[in-house]
Coordinates of C-alpha atoms and ligand atoms in Angstrom, one line a residue:
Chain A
X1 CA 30.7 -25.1 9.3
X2 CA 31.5 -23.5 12.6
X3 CA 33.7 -21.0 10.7
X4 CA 30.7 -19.9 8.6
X5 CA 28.7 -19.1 11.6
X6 CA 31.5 -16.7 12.9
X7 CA 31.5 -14.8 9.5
X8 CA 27.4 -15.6 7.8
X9 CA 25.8 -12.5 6.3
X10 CA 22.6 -13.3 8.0
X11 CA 22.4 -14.8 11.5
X12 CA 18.9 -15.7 13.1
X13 CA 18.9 -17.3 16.6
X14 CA 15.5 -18.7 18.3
X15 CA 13.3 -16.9 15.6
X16 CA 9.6 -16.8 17.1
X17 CA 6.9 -14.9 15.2
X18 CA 2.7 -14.8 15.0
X19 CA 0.4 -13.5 12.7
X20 CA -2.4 -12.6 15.2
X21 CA -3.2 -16.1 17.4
X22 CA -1.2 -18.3 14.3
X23 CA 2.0 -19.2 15.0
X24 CA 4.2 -18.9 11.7
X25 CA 7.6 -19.6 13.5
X26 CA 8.6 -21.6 16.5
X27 CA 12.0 -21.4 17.2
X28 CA 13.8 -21.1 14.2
X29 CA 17.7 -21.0 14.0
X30 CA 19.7 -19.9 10.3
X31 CA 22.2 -18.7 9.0
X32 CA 23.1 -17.6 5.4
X33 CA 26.6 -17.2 4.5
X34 CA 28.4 -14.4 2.6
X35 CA 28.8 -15.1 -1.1
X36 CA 26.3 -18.3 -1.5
X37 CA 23.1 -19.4 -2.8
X38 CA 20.9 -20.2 0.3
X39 CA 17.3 -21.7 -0.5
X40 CA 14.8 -22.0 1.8
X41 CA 12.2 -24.6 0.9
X42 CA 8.6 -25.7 2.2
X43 CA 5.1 -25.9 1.7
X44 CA 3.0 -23.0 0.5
X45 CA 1.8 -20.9 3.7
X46 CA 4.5 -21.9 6.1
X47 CA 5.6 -18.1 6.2
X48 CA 8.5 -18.4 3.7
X49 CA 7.5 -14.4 2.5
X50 CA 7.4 -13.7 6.2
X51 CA 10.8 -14.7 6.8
X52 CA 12.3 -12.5 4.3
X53 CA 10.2 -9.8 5.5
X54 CA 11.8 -10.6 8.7
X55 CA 15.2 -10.4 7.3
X56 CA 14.6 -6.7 5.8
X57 CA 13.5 -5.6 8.7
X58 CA 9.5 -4.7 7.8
X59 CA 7.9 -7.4 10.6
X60 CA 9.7 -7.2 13.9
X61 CA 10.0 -11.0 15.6
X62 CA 7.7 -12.0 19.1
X63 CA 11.1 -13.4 19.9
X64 CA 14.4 -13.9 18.8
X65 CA 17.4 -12.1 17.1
X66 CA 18.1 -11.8 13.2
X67 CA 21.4 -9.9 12.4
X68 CA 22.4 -8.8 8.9
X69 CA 26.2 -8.1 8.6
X70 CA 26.8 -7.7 12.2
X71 CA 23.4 -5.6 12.7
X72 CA 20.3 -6.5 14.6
X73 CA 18.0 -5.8 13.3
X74 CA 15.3 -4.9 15.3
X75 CA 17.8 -2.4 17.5
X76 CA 18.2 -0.3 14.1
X77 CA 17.2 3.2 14.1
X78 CA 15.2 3.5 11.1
X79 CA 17.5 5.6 9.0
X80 CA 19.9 3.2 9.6
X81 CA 17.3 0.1 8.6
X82 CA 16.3 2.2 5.5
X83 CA 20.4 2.4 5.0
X84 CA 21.0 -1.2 5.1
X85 CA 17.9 -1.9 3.0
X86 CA 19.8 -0.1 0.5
X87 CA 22.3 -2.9 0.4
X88 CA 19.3 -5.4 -0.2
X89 CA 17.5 -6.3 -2.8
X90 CA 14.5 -8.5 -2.7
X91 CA 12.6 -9.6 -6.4
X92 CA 8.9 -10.3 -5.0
X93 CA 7.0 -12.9 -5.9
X94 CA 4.5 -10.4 -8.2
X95 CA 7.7 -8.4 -9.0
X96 CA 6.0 -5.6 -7.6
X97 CA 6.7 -3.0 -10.1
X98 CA 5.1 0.8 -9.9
X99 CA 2.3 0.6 -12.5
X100 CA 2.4 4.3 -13.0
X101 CA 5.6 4.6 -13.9
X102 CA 7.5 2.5 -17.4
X103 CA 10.2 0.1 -17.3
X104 CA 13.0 2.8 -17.6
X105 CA 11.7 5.0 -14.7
X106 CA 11.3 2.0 -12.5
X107 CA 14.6 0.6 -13.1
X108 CA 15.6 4.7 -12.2
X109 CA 13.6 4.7 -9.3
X110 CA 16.3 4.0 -6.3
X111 CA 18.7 5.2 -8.3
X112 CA 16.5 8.9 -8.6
X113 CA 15.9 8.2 -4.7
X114 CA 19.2 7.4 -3.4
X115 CA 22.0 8.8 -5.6
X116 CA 22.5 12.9 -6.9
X117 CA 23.7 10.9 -10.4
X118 CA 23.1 13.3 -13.4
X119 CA 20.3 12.4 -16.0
X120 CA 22.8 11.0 -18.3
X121 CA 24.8 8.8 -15.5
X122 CA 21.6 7.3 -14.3
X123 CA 20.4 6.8 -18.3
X124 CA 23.8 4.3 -18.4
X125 CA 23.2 2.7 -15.5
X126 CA 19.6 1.9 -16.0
X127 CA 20.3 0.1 -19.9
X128 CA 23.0 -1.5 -18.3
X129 CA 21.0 -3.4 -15.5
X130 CA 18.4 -3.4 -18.4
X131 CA 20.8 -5.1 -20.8
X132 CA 22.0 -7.2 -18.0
X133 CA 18.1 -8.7 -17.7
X134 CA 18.0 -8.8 -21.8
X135 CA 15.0 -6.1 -21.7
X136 CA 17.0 -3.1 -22.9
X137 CA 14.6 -2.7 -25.6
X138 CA 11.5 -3.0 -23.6
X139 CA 12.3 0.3 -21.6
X140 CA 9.8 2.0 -22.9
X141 CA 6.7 -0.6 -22.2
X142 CA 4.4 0.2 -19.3
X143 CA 4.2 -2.8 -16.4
X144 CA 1.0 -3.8 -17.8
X145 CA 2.1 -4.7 -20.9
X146 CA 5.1 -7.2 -19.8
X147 CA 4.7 -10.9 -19.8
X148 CA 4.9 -12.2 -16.2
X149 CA 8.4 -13.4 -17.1
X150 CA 9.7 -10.0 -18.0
X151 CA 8.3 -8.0 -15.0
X152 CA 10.1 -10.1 -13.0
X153 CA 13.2 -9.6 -14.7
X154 CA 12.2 -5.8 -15.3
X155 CA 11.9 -6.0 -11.5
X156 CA 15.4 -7.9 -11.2
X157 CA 17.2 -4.7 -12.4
X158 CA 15.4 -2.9 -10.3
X159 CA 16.9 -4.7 -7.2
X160 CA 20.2 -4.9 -8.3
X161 CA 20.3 -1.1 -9.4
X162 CA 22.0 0.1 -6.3
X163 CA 24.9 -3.0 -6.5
X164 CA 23.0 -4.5 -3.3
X165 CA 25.3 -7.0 -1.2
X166 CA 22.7 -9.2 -0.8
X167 CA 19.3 -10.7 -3.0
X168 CA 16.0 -12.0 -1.9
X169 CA 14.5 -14.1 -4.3
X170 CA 10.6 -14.8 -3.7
X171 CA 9.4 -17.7 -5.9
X172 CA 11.0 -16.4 -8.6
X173 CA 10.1 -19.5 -10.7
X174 CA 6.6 -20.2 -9.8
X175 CA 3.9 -19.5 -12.6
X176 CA 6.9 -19.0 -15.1
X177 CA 7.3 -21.4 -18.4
X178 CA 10.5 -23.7 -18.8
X179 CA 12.1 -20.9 -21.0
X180 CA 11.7 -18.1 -18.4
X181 CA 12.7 -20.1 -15.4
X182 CA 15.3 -21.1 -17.3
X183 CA 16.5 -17.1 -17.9
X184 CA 15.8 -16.5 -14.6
X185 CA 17.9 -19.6 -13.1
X186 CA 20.5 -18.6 -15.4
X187 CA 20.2 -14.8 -14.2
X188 CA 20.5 -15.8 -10.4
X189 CA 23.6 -17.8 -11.0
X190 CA 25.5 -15.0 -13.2
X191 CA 24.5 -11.9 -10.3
X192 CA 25.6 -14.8 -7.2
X193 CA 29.2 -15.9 -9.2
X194 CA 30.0 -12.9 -10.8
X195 CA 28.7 -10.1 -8.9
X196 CA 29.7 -12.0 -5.5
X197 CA 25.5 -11.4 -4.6
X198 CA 24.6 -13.3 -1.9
X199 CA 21.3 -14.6 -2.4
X200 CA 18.8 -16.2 -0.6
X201 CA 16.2 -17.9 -3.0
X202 CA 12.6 -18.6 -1.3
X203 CA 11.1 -21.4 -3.6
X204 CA 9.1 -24.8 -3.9
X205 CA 10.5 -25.6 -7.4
X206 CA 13.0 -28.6 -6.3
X207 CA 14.6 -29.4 -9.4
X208 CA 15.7 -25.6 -10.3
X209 CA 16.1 -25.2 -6.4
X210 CA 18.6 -28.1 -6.1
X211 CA 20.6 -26.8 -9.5
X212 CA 21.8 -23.8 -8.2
X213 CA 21.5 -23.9 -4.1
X214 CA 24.6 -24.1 -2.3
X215 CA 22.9 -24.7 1.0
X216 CA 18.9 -25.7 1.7
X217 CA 16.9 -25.2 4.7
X218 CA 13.5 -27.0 4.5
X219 CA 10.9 -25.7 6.6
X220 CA 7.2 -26.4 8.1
X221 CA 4.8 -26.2 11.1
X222 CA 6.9 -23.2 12.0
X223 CA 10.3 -25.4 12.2
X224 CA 13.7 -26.4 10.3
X225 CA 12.8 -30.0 9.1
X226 CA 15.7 -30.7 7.7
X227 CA 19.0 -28.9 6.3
X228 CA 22.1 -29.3 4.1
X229 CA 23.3 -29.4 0.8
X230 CA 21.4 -30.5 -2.5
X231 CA 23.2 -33.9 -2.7
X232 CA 23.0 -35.0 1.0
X233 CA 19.4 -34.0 1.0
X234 CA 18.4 -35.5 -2.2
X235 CA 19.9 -39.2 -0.1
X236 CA 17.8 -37.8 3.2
X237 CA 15.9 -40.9 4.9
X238 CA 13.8 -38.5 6.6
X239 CA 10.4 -39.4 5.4
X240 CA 8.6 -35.3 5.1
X241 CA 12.1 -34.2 3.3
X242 CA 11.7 -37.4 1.1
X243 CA 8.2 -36.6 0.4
X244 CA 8.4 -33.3 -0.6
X245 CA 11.5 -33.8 -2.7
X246 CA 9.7 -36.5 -4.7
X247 CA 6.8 -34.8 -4.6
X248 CA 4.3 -37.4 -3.5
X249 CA 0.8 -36.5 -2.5
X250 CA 0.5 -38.2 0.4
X251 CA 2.8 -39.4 3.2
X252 CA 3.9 -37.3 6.6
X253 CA 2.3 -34.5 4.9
X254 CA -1.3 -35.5 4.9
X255 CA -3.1 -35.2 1.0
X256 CA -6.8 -34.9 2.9
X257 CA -7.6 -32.2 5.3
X258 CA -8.2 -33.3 9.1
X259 CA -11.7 -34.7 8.8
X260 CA -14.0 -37.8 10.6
X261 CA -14.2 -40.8 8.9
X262 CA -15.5 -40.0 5.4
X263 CA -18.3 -42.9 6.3
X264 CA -19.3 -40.9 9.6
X265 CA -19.7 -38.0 7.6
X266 CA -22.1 -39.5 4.7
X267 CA -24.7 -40.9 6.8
X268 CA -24.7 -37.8 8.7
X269 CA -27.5 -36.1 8.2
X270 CA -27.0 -32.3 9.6
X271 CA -23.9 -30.1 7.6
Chain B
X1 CA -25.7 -9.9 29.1
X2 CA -22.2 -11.3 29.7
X3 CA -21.7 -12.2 26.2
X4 CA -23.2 -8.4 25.2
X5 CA -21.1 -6.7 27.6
X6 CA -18.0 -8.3 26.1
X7 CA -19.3 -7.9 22.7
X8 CA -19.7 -4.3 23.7
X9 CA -16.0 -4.3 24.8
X10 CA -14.2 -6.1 21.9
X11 CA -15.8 -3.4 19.4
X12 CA -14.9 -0.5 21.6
X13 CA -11.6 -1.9 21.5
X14 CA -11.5 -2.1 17.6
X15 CA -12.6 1.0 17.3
X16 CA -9.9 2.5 19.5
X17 CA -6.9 0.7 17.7
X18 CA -8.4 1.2 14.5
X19 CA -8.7 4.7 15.7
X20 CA -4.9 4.5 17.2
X21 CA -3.4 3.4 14.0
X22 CA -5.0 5.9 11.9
X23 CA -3.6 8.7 14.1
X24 CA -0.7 6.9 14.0
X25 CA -0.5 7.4 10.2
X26 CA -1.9 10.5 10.3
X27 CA 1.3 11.7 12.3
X28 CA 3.1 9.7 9.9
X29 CA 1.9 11.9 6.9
X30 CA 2.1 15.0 8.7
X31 CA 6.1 14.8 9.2
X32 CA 6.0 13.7 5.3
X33 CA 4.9 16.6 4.5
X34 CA 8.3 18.4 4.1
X35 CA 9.4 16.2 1.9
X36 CA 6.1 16.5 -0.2
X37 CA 7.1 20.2 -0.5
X38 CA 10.3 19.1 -1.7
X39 CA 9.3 17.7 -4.5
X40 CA 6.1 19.4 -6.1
X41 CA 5.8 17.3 -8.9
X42 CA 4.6 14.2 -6.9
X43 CA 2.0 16.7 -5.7
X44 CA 0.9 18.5 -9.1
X45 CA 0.3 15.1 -10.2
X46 CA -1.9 14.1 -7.5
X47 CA -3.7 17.3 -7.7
X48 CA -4.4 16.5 -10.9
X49 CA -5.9 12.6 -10.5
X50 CA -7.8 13.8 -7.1
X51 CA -8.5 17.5 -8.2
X52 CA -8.9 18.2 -11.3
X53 CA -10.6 15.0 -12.4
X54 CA -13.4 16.0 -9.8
X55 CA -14.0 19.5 -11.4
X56 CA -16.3 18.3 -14.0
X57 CA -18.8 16.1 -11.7
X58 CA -18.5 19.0 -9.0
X59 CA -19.3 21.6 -11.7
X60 CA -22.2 19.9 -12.9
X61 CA -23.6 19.5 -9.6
X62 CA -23.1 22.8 -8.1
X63 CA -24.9 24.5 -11.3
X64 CA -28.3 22.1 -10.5
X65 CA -28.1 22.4 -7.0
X66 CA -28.2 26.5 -7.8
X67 CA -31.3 26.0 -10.4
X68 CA -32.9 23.6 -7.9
X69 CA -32.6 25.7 -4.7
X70 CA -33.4 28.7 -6.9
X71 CA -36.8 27.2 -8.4
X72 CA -37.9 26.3 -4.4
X73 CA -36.8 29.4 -2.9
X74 CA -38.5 31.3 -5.3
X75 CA -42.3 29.2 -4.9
X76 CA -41.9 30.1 -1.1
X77 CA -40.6 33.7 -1.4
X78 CA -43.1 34.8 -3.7
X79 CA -46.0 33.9 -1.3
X80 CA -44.8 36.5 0.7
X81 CA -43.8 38.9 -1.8
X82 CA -40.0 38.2 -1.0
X83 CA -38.7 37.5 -4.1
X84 CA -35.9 40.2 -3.4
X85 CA -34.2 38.2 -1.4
X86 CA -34.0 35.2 -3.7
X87 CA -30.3 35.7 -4.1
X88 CA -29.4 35.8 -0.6
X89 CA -31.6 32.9 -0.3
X90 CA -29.5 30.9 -2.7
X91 CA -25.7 32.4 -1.7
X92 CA -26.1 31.6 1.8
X93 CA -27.5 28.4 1.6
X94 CA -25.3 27.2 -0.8
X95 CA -21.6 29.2 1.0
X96 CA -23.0 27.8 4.7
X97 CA -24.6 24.2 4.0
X98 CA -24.7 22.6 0.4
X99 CA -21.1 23.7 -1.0
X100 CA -18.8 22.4 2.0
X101 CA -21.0 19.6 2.5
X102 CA -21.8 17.6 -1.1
X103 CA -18.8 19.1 -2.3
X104 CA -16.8 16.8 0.5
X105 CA -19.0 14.2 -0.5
X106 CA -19.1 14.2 -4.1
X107 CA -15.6 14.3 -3.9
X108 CA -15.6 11.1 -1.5
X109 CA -17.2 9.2 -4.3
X110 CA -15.3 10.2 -7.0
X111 CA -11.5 10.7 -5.6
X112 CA -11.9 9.5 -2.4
X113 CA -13.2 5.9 -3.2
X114 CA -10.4 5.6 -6.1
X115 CA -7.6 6.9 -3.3
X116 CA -8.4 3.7 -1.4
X117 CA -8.7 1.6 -3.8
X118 CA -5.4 2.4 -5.6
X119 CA -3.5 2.4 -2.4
X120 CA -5.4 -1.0 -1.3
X121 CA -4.8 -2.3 -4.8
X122 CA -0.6 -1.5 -4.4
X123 CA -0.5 -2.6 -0.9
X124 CA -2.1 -5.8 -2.2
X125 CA 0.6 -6.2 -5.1
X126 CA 3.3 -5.6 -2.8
X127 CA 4.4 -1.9 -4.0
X128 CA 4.2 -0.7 -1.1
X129 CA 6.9 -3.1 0.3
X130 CA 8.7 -3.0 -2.2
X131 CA 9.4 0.7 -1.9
X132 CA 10.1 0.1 1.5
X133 CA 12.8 -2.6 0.4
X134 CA 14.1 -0.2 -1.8
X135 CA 14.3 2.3 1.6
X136 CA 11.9 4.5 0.5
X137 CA 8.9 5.2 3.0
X138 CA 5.8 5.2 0.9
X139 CA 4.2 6.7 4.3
X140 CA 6.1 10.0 2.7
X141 CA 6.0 9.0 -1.1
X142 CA 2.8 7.6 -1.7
X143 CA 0.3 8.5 1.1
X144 CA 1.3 12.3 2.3
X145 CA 1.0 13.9 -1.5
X146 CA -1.8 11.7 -1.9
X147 CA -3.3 13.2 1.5
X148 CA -2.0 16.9 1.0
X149 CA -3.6 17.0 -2.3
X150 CA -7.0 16.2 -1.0
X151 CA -7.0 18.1 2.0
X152 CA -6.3 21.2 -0.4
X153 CA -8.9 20.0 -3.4
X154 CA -11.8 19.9 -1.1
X155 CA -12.0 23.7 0.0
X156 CA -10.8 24.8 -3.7
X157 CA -13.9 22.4 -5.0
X158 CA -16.2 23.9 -2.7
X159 CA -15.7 27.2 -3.9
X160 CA -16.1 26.1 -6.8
X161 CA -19.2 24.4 -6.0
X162 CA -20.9 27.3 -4.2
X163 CA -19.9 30.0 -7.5
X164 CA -21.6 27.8 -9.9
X165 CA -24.1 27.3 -7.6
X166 CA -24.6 30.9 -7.5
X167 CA -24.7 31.2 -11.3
X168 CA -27.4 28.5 -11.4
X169 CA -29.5 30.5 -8.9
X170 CA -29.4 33.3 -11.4
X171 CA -30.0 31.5 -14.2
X172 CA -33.2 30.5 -12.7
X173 CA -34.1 32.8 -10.6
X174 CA -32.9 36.2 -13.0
X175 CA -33.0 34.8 -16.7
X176 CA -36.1 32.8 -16.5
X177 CA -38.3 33.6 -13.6
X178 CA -37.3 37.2 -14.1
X179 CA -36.7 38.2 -10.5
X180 CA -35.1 41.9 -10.3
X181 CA -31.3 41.8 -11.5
X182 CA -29.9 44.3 -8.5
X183 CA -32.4 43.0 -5.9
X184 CA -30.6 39.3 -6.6
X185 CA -27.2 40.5 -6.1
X186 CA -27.9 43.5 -4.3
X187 CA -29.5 41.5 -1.3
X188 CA -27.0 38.8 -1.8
X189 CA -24.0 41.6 -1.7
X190 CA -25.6 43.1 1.2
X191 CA -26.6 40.2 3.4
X192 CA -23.3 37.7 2.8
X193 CA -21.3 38.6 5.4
X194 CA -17.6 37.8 5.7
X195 CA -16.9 36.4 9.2
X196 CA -20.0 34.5 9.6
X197 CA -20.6 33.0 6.1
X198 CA -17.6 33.3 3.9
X199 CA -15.4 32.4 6.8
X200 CA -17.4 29.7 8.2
X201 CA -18.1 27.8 5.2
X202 CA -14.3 27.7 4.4
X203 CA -13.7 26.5 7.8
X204 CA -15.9 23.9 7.0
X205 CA -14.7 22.6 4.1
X206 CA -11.3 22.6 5.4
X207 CA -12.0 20.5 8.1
X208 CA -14.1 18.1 5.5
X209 CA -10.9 18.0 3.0
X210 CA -8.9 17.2 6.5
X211 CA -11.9 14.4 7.0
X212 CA -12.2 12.9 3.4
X213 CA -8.4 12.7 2.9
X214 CA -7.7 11.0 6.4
X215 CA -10.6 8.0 6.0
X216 CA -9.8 7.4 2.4
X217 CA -5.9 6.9 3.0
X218 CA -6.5 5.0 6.5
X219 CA -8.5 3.0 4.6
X220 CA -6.4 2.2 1.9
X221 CA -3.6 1.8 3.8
X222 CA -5.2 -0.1 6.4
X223 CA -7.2 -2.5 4.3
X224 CA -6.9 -6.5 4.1
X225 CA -4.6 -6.8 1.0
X226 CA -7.0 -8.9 -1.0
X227 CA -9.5 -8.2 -3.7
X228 CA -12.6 -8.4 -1.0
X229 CA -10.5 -6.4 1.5
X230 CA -9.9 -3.9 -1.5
X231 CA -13.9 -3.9 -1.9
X232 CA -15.0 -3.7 1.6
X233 CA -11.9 -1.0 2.4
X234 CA -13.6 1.5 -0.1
X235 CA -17.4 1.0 0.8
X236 CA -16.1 1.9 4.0
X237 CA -14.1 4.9 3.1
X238 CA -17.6 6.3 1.6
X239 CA -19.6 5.3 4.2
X240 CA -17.5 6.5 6.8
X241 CA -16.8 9.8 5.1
X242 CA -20.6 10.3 4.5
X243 CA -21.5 9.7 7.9
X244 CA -18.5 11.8 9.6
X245 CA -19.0 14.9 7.1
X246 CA -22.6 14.9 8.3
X247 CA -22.0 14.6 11.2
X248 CA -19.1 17.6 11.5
X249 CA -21.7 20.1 9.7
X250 CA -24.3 19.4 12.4
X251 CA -21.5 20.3 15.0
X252 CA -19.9 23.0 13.2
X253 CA -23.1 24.4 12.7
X254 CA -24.1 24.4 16.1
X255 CA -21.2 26.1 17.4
X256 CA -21.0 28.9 14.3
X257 CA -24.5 30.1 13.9
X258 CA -25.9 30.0 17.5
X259 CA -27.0 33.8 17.9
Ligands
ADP1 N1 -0.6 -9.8 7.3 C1 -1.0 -11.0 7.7 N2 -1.9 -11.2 8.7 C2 -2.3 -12.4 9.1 N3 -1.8 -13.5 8.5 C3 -0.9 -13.4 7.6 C4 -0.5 -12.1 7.1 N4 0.5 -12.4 6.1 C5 0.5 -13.7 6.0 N5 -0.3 -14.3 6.8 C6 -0.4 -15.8 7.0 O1 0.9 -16.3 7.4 C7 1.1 -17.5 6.7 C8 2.5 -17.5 6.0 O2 2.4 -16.6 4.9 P1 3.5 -16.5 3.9 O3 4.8 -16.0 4.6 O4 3.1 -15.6 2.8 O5 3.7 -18.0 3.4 P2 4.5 -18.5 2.1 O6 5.3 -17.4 1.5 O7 5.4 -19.6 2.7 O8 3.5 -19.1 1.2 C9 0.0 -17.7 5.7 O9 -0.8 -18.7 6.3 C10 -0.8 -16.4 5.7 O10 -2.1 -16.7 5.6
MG2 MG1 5.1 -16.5 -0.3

């Protein structure tokens, strides 16, 4: 483990960050190694979005390092930023496409930005990331008209247009059915072995979560609960891991809101 | 009183950030500006959605406001046997006052309102991040052609405002209430002077272009990234706009035509 730490892609020490007076993170400490699948798990609003924004350099920690490939961060000028942003890719959880523009001219879009590629070179490129998301046919449909499935995969090849080091995956699974998750499960894996991408998948979908991470961080209440990899945390003892694992409604994590006695509250008479 | 005094202070301090940021952004778009020129088609096109798309409602407009200002001029003239000077009645009302100003704020409701809501809309569904994960400052690519296309639409749709303005005037005031054809443009030619109308009233609507493209970005921009903060973001860009245009005119009149 200790040898990972020397060489990780991403390295965040005593992460502290608030939105206004709520405090998202409270001393976080990561890392995310080259050339592996690193989930981060946890309840919905526990600032899993934030984090990656973090990482990419768009919200600037209270306290705390992140480093990406030897970099911090936050001591980047911002060409530089805006250069190693180009060597990260990050699929958002709406995929985020530009509606005014069709699938081909999206997929073109850092490619028109960042590289002096002739029409014809960046017409190659762009069926080939299309072909390698199985939309090459759909190049000519507007955002609008794609399933919620296909934007995100339109939106894939979008990311992965300038051959980006590293992938940020935010919920790509949520609101997806089995067949599309599936795709999309099958897409991460294929661009992390084959490409060598390493990814960092943001998710609350345990099953598809535990298939393909090499490495999980849970987190909540602005801390790591737990960490490690799918098979030592699927035999965790810790009661919040075990709970949202399985799933359960109620345990650590608290199914009802904090609230008086629900009998104090009915023979109340004022709201 | 405590509690008022601070509630004095927190809103004074609102209004300063708020006012902070947007110069912030303003500089922002101003050193985008180069690269706008670099690449004209991202400003034709937004010419077109915040310009041209306003032509027809601005059109429409300026003719009534001519007929209108025409038909009222011409009941007060008359009394006094002025009717001579029904045209120069109608230019310089229409170059000094009504152009600049409803032009700046029919183009609020119509362009302005949709700027803020588009950009609200794709800070909301995260384009605006994405393009800066994909390194590409949307302060440059999405806001300043968006901004340089407004600032330059306003004066252009003032002009345009105040001519058809001027052909409702004679519509009214020469085709059907018959007023003398070379008194109405004669006095108009004659009285219309360069520095002090023409001038002034392109000043103006330069600096309410400036005014209507700043609020509706800021707003957009600036907005709560939900459907309500969408909403609320683009009452206030027209509400703001409304109240700062007329504002400005009051000023800009004051210090132009002070003889
Ligand atoms: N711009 C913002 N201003 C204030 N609060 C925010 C902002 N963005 C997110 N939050 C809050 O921060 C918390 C974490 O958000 P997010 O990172 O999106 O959570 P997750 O992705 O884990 O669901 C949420 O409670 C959210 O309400
Ligand atoms: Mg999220």
């Amino acid at each position: 483990m200790d040898q990972l730490r020397q060489n990780s892609l991403v390295r965040i020490r005593n992460l502290h960050f608030s939105h206004g007076d709520r405090v998202i993170f409270d001393g976080i400490d990561m890392d995310i190694p080259h050339g592996q699948i690193t989930a981060i798990m946890g309840p919905s609003g526990t600032g899993k979005t934030t984090l990656l924004k973090l990482i990419a350099g768009q919200l600037v920690p209270d306290i705390g390092t992140i480093e990406v490939d030897g970099h911090d961060i936050q001591r980047l000028p911002t060409s530089q930023l805006y250069k190693l942003r180009m060597r990260m890719g990050m699929l958002f959880q709406s995929g985020a496409l530009l509606t005014d523009l069709d699938v081909f001219d999206n997929v073109a879009f850092p490619l028109r930005e960042h590289t002096r590629l002739n029409n014809a070179m960046i017409r190659k490129l762009v069926l080939l990331k299309l072909e390698a998301v199985g939309l090459r046919g759909a190049r000519h449909l507007m955002p609008a008209e794609l399933s919620g499935g296909m934007a995100r995969r339109v939106a894939l090849a979008r990311a992965i247009a300038l051959d980006p080091m590293m992938m940020m995956y935010d919920e790509p699974f949520s609101g997806q059915d089995p067949i599309s998750m599936g795709v999309l499960v099958q897409l991460i894996r294929q661009l992390n072995r084959a490409a060598h991408i390493s990814s960092i998948l943001v998710s609350h979908d345990i099953h598809e979560t535990l298939q393909i991470a090499d490495y999980i961080y849970m987190i909540d209440g602005g801390k790591i609960i737990s960490q490690g990899a799918p098979q030592s945390l699927q035999t965790q003892q810790d009661a919040w891991t075990d709970q949202f694992i399985q799933g359960r409604p109620d345990g650590p994590v608290a199914f009802h809101y904090a609230a008086p006695p629900l009998a104090d509250d009915l023979l109340e008479s004022a709201p | 009183m405590i509690r008022f005094i601070t509630a004095v202070g927190h809103s004074t301090l609102q209004l300063l950030t708020s006012l902070g940021r947007a110069s912030l952004l303003l500089l922002a778009m101003l050193r985008g500006l180069p690269s706008v020129l670099k690449r004209p088609r991202l400003l034709i096109d937004q010419m077109h959605s915040v310009g041209v798309l306003t032509i027809s409602i601005v059109s429409i407009s300026g003719l009534f406001v001519g007929m209108v200002l025409a038909l009222q001029s011409h009941h007060i003239l008359s009394r006094f046997g002025a009717d001579s000077a029904l045209g120069l009645m109608v230019a310089a009302a229409l170059i000094r006052e009504l152009g600049p100003v409803l032009s700046a704020l029919l183009f609020t409701g119509r362009a302005g309102s949709a700027l803020t809501a588009e950009i609200g809309l794709m800070k909301a569904t995260e384009q605006l991040s994405s393009l800066e994960m994909m390194a590409v400052n949307p302060k440059y690519h999405i806001l300043a052609p968006r901004f340089l296309a407004s600032f330059l639409s306003v004066p252009l749709l003032a002009a345009l405002f105040s001519s058809l303005g001027v052909l409702g005037g004679w519509l009214v005031g020469g085709v059907i209430l018959g007023v003398d054809e070379a008194a109405f443009w004669g006095g108009m030619q004659g009285g219309i002077d360069l520095r002090n109308d023409l001038i002034n009233g392109v000043i103006k609507s330069i600096t309410f272009g400036f005014v209507c493209a700043w609020i509706a970005i800021y707003q957009g921009y600036d907005c709560v990234p939900t459907s309500e903060g969408v909403s609320r973001a683009t009452t206030r860009t027209v509400v703001q706009t409304s109240m700062a245009v007329l504002g400005l005119d009051f000023i800009l009149t004051a210090l132009m035509f002070n003889h």
